XYZ file of C-alpha atoms in Angstrom:
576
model
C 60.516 -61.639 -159.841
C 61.651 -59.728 -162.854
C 62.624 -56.290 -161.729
C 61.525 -53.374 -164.836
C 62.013 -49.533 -165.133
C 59.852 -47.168 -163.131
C 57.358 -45.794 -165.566
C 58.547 -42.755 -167.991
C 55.979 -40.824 -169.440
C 57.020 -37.808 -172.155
C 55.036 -35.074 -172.973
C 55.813 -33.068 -176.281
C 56.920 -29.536 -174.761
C 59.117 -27.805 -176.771
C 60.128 -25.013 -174.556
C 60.554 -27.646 -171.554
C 62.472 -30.050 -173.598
C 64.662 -27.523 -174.777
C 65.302 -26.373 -170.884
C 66.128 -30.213 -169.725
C 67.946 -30.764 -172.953
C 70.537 -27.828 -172.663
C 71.021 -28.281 -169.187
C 71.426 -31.896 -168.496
C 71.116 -33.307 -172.687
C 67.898 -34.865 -171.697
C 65.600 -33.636 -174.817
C 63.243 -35.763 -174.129
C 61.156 -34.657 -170.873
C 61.008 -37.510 -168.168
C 58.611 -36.609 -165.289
C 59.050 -39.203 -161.825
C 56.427 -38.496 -159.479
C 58.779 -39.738 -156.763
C 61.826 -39.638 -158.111
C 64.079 -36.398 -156.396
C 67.608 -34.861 -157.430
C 70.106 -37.541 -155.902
C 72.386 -36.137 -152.918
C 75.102 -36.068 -155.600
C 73.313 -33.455 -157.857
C 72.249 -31.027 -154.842
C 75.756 -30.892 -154.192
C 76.437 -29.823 -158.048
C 73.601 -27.202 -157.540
C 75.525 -25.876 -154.283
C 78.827 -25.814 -156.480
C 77.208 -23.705 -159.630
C 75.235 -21.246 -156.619
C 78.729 -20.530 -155.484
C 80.449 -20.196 -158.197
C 77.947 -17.779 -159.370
C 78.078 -15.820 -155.903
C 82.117 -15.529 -156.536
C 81.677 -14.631 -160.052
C 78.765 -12.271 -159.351
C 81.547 -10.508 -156.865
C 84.740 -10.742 -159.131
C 82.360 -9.141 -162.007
C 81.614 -6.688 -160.041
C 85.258 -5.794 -159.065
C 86.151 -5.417 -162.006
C 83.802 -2.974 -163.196
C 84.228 -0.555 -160.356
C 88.050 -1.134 -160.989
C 87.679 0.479 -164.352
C 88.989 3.881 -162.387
C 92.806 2.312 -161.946
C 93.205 0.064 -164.966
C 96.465 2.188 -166.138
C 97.649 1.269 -162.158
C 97.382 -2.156 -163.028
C 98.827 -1.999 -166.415
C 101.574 -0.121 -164.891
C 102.011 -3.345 -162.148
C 102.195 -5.752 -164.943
C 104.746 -3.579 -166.784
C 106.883 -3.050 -163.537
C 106.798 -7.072 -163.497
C 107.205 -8.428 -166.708
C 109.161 -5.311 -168.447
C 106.719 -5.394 -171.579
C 103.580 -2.809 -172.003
C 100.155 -4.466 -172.339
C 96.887 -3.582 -171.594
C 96.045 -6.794 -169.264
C 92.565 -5.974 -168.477
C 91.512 -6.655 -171.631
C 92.138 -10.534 -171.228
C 90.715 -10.390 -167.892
C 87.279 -8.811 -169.137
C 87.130 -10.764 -171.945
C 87.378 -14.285 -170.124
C 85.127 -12.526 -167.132
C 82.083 -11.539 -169.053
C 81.900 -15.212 -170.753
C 82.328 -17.049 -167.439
C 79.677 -14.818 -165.928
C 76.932 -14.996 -168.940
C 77.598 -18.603 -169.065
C 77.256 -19.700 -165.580
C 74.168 -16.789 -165.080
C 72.621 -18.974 -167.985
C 73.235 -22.410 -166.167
C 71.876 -20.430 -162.609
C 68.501 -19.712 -164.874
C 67.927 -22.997 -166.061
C 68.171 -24.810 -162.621
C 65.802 -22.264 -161.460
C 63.342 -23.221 -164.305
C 64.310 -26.767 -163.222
C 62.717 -26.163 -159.439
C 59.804 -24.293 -160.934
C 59.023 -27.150 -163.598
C 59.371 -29.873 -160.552
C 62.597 -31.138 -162.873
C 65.158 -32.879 -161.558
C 68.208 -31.176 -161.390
C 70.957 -33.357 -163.574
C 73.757 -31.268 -164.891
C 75.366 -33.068 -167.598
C 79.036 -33.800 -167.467
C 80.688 -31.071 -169.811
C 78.599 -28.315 -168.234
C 80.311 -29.829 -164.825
C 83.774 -29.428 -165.962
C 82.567 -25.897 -167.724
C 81.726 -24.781 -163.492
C 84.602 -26.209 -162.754
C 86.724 -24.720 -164.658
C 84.908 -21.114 -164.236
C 85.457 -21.801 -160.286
C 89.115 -23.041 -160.416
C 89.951 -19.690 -162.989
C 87.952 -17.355 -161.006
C 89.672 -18.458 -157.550
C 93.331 -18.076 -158.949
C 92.397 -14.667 -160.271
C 91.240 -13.359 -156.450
C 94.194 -14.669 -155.382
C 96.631 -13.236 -158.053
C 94.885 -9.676 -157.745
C 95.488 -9.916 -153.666
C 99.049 -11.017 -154.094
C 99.520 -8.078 -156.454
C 96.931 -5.609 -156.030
C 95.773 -5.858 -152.977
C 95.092 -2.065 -152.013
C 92.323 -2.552 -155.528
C 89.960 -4.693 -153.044
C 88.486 -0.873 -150.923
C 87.375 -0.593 -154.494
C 84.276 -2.567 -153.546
C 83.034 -0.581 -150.051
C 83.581 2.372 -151.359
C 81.636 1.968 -154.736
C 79.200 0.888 -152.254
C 78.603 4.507 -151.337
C 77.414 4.985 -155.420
C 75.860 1.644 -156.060
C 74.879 0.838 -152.818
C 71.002 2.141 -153.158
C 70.277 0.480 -156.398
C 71.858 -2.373 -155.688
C 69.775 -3.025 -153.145
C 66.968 -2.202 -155.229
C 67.863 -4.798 -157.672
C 68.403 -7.545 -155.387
C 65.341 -6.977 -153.675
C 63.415 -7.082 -157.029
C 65.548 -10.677 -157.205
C 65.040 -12.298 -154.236
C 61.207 -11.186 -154.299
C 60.563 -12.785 -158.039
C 62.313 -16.050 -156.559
C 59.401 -16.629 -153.791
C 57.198 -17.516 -157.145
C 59.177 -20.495 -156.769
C 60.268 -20.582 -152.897
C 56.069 -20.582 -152.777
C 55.790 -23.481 -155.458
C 57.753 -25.647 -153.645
C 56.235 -25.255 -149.967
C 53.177 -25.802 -151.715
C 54.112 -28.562 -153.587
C 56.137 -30.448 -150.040
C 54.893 -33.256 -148.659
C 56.599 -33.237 -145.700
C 55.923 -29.793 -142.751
C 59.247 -29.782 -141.306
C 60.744 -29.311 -145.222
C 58.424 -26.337 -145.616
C 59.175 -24.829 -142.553
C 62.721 -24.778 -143.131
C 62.532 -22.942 -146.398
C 59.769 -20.309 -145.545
C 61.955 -19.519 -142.631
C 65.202 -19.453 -144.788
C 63.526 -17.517 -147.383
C 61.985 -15.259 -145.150
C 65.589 -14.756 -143.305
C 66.933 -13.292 -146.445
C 63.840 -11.082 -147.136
C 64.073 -9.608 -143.857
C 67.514 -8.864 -143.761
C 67.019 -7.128 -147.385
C 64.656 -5.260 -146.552
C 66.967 -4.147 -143.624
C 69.796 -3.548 -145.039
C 69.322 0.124 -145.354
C 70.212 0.481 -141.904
C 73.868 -0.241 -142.350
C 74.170 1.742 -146.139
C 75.680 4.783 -145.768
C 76.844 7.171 -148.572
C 77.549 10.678 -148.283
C 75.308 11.446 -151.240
C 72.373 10.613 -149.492
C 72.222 14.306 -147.688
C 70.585 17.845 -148.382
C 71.277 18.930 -151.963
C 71.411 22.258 -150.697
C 74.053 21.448 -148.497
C 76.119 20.273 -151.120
C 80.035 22.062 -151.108
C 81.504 23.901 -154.664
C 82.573 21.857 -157.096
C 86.072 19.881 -156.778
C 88.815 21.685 -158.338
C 90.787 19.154 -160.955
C 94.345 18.533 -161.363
C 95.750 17.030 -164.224
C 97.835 13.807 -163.089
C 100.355 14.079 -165.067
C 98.999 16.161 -167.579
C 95.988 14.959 -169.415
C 97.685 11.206 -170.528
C 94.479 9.843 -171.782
C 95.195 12.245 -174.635
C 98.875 13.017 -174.727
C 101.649 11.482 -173.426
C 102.113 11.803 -169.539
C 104.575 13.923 -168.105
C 105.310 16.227 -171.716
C 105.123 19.511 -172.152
C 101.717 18.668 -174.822
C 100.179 16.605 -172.186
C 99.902 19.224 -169.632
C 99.184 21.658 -172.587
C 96.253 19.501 -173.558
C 94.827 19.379 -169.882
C 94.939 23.785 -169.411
C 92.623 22.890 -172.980
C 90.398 21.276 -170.449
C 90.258 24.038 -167.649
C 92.434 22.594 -165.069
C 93.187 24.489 -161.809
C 96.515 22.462 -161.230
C 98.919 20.494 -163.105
C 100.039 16.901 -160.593
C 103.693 15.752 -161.761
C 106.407 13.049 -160.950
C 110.000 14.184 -160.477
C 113.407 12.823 -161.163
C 116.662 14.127 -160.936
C 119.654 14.052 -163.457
C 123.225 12.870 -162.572
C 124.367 16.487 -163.165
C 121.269 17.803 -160.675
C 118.459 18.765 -163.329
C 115.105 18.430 -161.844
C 112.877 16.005 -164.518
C 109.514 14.944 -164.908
C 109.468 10.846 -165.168
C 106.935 8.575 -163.513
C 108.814 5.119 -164.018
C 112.120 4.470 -162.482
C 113.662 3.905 -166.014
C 113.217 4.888 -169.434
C 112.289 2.137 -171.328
C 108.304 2.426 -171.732
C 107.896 6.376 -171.982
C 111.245 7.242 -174.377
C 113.138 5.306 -177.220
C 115.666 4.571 -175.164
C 116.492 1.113 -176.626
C 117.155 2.717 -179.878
C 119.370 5.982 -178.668
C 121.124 4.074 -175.789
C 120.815 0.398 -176.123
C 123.265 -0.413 -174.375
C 121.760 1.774 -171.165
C 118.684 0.625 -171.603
C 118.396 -0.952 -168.480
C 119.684 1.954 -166.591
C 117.697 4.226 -163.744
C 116.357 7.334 -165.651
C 118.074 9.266 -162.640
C 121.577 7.955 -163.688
C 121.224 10.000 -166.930
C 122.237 13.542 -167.357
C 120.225 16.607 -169.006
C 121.910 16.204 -172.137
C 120.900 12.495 -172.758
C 117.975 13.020 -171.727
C 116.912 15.704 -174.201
C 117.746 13.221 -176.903
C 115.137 10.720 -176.451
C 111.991 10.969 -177.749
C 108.751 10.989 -175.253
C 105.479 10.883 -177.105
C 105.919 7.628 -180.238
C 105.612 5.410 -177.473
C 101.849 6.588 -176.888
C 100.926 6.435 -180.835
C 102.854 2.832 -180.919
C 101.062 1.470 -177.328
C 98.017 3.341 -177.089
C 97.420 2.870 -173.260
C 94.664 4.919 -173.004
C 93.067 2.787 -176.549
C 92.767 6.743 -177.363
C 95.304 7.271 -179.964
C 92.603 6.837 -183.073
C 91.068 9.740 -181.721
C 93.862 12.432 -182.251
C 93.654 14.526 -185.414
C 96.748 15.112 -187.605
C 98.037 17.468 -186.032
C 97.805 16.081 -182.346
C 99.179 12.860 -183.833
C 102.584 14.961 -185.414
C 102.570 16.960 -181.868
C 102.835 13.615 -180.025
C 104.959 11.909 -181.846
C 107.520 14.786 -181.257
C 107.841 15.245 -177.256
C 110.808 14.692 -175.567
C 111.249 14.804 -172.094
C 110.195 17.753 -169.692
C 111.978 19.747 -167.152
C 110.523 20.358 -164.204
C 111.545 24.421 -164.750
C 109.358 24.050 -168.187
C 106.518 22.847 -166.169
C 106.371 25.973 -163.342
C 106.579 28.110 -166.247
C 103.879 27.069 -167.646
C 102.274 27.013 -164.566
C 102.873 30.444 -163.867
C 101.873 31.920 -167.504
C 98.583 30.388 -166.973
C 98.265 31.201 -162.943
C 97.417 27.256 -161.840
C 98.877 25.291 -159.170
C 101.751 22.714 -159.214
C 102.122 19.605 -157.246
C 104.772 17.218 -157.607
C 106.152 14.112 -155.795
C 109.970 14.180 -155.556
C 111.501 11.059 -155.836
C 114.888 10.459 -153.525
C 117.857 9.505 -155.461
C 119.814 6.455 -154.855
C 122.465 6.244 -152.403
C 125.182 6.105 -155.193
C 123.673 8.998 -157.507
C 125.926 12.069 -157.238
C 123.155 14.520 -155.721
C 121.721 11.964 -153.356
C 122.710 14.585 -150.625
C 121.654 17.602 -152.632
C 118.507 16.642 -154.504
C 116.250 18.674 -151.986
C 118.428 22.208 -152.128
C 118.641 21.185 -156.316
C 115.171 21.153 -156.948
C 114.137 24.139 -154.482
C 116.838 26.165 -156.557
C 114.784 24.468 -159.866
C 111.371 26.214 -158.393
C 112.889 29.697 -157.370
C 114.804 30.159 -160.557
C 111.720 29.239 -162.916
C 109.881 32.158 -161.230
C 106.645 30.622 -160.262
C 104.996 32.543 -157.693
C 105.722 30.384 -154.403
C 102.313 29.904 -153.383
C 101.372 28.056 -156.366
C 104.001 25.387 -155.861
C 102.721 22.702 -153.407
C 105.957 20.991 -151.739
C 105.455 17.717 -150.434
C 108.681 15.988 -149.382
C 109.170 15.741 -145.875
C 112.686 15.772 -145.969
C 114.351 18.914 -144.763
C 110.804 20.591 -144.712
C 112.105 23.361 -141.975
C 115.011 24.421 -143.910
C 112.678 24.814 -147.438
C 110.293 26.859 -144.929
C 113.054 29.313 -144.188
C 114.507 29.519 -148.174
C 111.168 29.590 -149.877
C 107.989 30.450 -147.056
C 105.292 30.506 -149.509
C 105.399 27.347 -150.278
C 102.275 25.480 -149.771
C 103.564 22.696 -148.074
C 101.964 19.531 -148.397
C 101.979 16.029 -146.688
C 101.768 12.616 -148.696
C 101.370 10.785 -145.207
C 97.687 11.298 -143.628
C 98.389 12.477 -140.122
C 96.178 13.767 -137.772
C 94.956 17.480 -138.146
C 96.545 18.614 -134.390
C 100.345 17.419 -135.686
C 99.956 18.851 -139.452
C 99.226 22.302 -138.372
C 101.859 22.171 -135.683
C 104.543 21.113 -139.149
C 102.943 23.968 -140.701
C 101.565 21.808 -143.545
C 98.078 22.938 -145.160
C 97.586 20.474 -147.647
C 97.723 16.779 -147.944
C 97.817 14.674 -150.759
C 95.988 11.088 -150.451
C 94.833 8.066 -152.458
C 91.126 7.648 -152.575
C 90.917 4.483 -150.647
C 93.191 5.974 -147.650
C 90.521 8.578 -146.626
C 86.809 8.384 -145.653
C 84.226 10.696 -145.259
C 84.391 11.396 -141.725
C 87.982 12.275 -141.941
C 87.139 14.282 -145.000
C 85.141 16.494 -142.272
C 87.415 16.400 -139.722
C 90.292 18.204 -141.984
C 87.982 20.424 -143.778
C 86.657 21.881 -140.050
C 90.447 22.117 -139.515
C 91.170 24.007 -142.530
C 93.649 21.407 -144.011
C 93.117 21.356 -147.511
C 92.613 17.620 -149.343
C 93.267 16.636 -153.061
C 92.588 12.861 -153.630
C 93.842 10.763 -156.313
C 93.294 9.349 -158.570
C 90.229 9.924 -159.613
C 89.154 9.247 -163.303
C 85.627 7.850 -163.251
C 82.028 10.262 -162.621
C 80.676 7.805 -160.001
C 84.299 8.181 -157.682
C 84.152 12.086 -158.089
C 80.540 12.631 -157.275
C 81.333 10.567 -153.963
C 83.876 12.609 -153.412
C 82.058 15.603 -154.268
C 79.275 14.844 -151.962
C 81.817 14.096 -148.812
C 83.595 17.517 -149.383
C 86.739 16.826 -151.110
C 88.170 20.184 -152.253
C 90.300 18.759 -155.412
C 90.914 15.834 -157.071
C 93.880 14.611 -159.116
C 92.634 13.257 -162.514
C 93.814 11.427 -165.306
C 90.500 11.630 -167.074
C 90.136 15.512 -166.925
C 88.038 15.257 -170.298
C 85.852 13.138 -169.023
C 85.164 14.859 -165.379
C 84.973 18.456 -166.913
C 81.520 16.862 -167.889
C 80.824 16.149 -164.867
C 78.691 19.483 -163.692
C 76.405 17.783 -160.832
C 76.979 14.785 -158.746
C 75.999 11.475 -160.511
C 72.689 11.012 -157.717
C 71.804 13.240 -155.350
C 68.854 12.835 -152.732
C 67.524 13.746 -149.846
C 67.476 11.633 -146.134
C 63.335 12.074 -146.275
C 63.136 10.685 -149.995
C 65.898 8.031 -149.859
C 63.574 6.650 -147.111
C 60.372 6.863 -148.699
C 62.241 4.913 -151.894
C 63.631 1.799 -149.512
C 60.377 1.766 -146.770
C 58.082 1.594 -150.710
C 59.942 -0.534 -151.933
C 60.263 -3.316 -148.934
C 56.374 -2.857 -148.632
C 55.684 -3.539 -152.713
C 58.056 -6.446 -152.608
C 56.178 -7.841 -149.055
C 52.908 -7.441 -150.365
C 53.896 -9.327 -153.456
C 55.523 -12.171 -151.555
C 52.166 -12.957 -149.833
C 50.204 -11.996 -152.693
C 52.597 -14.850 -154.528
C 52.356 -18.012 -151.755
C 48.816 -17.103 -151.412
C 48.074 -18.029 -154.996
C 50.372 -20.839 -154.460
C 48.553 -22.190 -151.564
C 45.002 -21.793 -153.816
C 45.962 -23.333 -156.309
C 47.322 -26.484 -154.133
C 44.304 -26.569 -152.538
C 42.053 -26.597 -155.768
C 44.144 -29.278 -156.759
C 43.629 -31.685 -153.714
C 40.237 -30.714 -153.564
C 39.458 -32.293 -157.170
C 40.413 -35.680 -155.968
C 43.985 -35.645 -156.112
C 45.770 -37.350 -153.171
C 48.961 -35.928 -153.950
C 50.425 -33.604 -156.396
C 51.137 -35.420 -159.368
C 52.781 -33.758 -162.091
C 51.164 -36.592 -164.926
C 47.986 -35.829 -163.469
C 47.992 -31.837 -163.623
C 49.540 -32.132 -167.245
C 46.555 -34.710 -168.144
C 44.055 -32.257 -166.869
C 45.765 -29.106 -168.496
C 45.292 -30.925 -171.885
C 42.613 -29.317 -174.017
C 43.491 -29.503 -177.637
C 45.083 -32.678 -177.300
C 43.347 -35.621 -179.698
C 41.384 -38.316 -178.328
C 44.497 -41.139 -179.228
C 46.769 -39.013 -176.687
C 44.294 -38.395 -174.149
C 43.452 -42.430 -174.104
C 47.194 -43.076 -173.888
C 47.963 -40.401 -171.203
C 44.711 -41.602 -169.207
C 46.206 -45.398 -169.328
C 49.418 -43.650 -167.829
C 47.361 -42.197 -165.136
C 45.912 -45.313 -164.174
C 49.407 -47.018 -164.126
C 50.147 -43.937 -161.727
C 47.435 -44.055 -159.835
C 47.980 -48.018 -158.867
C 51.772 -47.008 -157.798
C 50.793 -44.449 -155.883
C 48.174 -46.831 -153.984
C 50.251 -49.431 -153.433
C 48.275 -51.825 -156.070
C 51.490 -52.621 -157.960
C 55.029 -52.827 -157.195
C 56.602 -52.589 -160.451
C 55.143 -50.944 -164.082
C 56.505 -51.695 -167.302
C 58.225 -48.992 -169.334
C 55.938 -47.331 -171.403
């Protein structure tokens, strides 16, 4: 017996042919009754729905992120000793990986609806598999090097966390249009059972999931605490260079009620404002002193230091991509900075009245005033003037001796410790990153009058979850951008947050059943016309209206082939 090809029947669709033909190069639409997606192709589907899960994930990390890219630029510089802005890259290649395996996720969908068979073609295999492959050594890189960046996601939770549900509610409920296709369409009970139930699984725990979302801007608005005062992290550097004289200049422009700073000291015991632990990406060190150029910034004295020049860097780099926005003038007032005493800063923090924190960095073992940099830099604070209680001192080191010298100090703690133990050190302030503190601690050390400023906080969405939990400062390199910040992002109520989530899981249940109901219907009109089973060639023969009477005759002698194959009558049909 000769053995032929099952029988192939096309059917001019351009929108169908267009969906088969980008996804698996088959332009021309082949329906097989009883033909299903081999074992090998599921398991290509299962691939591309994971790799969009991780993608959908590693997007989404990176766009809450966008509140510490300079901390990441900074942990590329501290590695590879050259300035770049690395997210950039990282975006770019993360937004096309995303839209293009998104687009591959829609047309298998479309596949399922149409009853296709789902047959991705070879270079859209190696395209997943090379989204997967980049997208896995990227999660790992970032938790090798940036590990801390990960809280990112819970606690952008607390923002995003309502409409996010929201959104993937309104997914998950369009998707039982073709969840309810496919039970309908099933020939065999224990198939449909086991994907109503799955489906149904997920539904329920969506609609659940409220239970276990907290955010402390769900709460009475008229229980909401003062605004969060601002400090300028070193200065305002989005607009000036950090840690000069112009930057912190620029953020008093901006209303600031304290001025954050990092501090060095000199080989000849001068108290300096430096964030890195050399010179090379803030001065022009390689041009005054090339061959120091490698040399700690604290193995300088005063004198070389005032030498170098602080703010080209920020016109040549442009870290901030901000530098095109500066006006003549700002541009020949950057260009000019050189590097700022710590004296210079408490002055200026004491002709305008605003606080001063700083974080005191401990010389090396071999720098001359290893054993003196704590008395050096208290002597740096008393002779500049500033009224004591505007200077927050956070080193531990020696912390009962700088009580007795200066006793208005504010003294503050870098190190969360328990409210009982900080009031017994006498400390009344602590300074924290934003990931190291939640809400219910944020109460605890408010009822126990310890003061909190959290850093660092540059994006709305982070400071209106702060706002809402009670944080009583923040430490900003964005002050421009939070000054327009006058009310927290969102804001509701317990009562209407639950009206919005129990409305919502009752719209999307009643159009679940409202969808497998017209399903069901329209399966059952279907068998009811004659049809033993559903058929695709059949439906599409009786959808045909303005078809002419040639393609009807041809597509009814198709039917008939069908129709014997489907009754057993013949075992094999000739290619069409």
């Amino acid at each position: 017996m000769v053995k032929h090809q099952p029988l192939q029947v096309y059917e001019r669709q351009l929108c169908l042919s267009c969906i088969t033909g980008i996804y698996g190069c088959r332009w021309k639409r082949y329906q097989r009754s009883h033909d299903d997606t081999t074992k090998w192709e599921l398991l290509w589907s299962l691939i591309l729905l994971f790799t969009f899960c991780l993608l959908l994930v590693w997007f989404y990390f990176w766009w809450e992120a966008h509140n510490d890219y300079n901390e990441f630029n900074w942990f590329l510089y501290e590695r590879s000793g050259k300035w770049s802005d690395g997210t950039v890259p990282i975006l770019a290649t993360t937004a096309a990986g995303f839209t293009y395996i998104t687009f591959l996720m829609v047309l298998a969908l479309c596949h399922v609806a149409l009853g296709q068979q789902l047959n991705l073609h070879w270079l859209h295999k190696i395209g997943v598999t090379a989204a997967l492959l980049t997208t896995i050594v990227g999660v790992i890189s970032v938790n090798q090097t940036w590990s801390q960046e990960w809280d990112v996601i819970p606690i952008s939770f607390q923002a995003t966390g309502p409409f996010l549900h929201i959104g993937a509610l309104a997914a998950i409920t369009a998707l039982s249009w073709i969840v309810a296709g496919q039970v309908a369409r099933a020939e065999k009970t224990m198939f449909q059972v086991v994907v109503v139930l799955l489906y149904l699984s997920v539904l329920l725990g969506l609609y659940l999931v409220p239970l276990y979302l907290t955010s402390p801007c769900i709460m009475d608005p008229s229980t909401l605490k003062p605004r969060p005062k601002v400090f300028g992290h070193q200065g305002a550097p989005m607009l000036a260079p950090e840690n000069t004289l112009w930057s912190f200049q620029r953020a008093l422009q901006l209303n600031v009620t304290g001025l954050e700073a990092d501090v060095a000291i000199s080989v000849d015991g001068v108290p300096f404002l430096m964030h890195d632990p050399d010179l090379r990406r803030t001065t022009d060190v390689e041009k005054v002193f090339s061959d120091r150029q490698m040399n700690k910034a604290s193995f300088f004295n005063w004198t070389d230091l005032q030498q170098l020049n602080a703010g080209q860097w920020f016109l040549k780099d442009d870290p901030f991509w901000t530098a095109n926005t500066l006006t003549t003038r700002e541009k020949n007032l950057t260009a000019n900075q050189s590097v700022c005493s710590l004296e210079q800063l408490l002055k200026l923090a004491s002709y305008h009245n605003i606080s001063v924190v700083f974080r005191l960095k401990k010389p090396p073992p071999q720098h001359p005033c290893y054993h003196s940099w704590i008395n050096d830099t208290l002597e740096a604070v008393l002779q500049s003037g500033v009224p004591q209680s505007l200077v927050m001192w956070t080193p531990d080191e020696q912390r009962a001796q700088v009580r007795r010298v200066a006793p208005g100090l504010t003294q503050t703690s870098l190190v969360k410790r328990d409210p009982w133990t900080l009031q017994k050190s006498g400390i009344s302030r602590l300074l924290l990153r934003y990931n190291q503190i939640s809400s219910s601690e944020i109460i605890n050390f408010t009822r126990n009058n310890i003061s909190l400023t959290v850093y660092t906080v540059n994006e709305p969405w982070l400071y209106s979850v702060l706002w809402c939990s009670g944080v009583s400062s923040v430490s900003s390199e964005a002050p421009h951008i939070l000054s327009k910040v006058p009310y927290p992002v969102w804001l509701m109520s317990p009562n209407e947050y639950s009206l919005i989530w129990v409305s919502a899981d009752l719209i999307s249940f009643a159009v679940v059943i409202g969808i497998f109901i017209l399903q069901n219907y329209h399966m059952i009109r279907y068998r009811m016309s004659g049809m033993r089973s559903y058929n695709p060639e059949q439906i599409m023969l009786s959808a045909t209206v303005r078809t002419s009477s040639r393609d009807v005759n041809v597509m009814k002698e198709k039917l008939i082939f069908s129709e014997v194959r489907n009754g057993g009558g013949a075992d094999e049909l000739y290619e069409d």
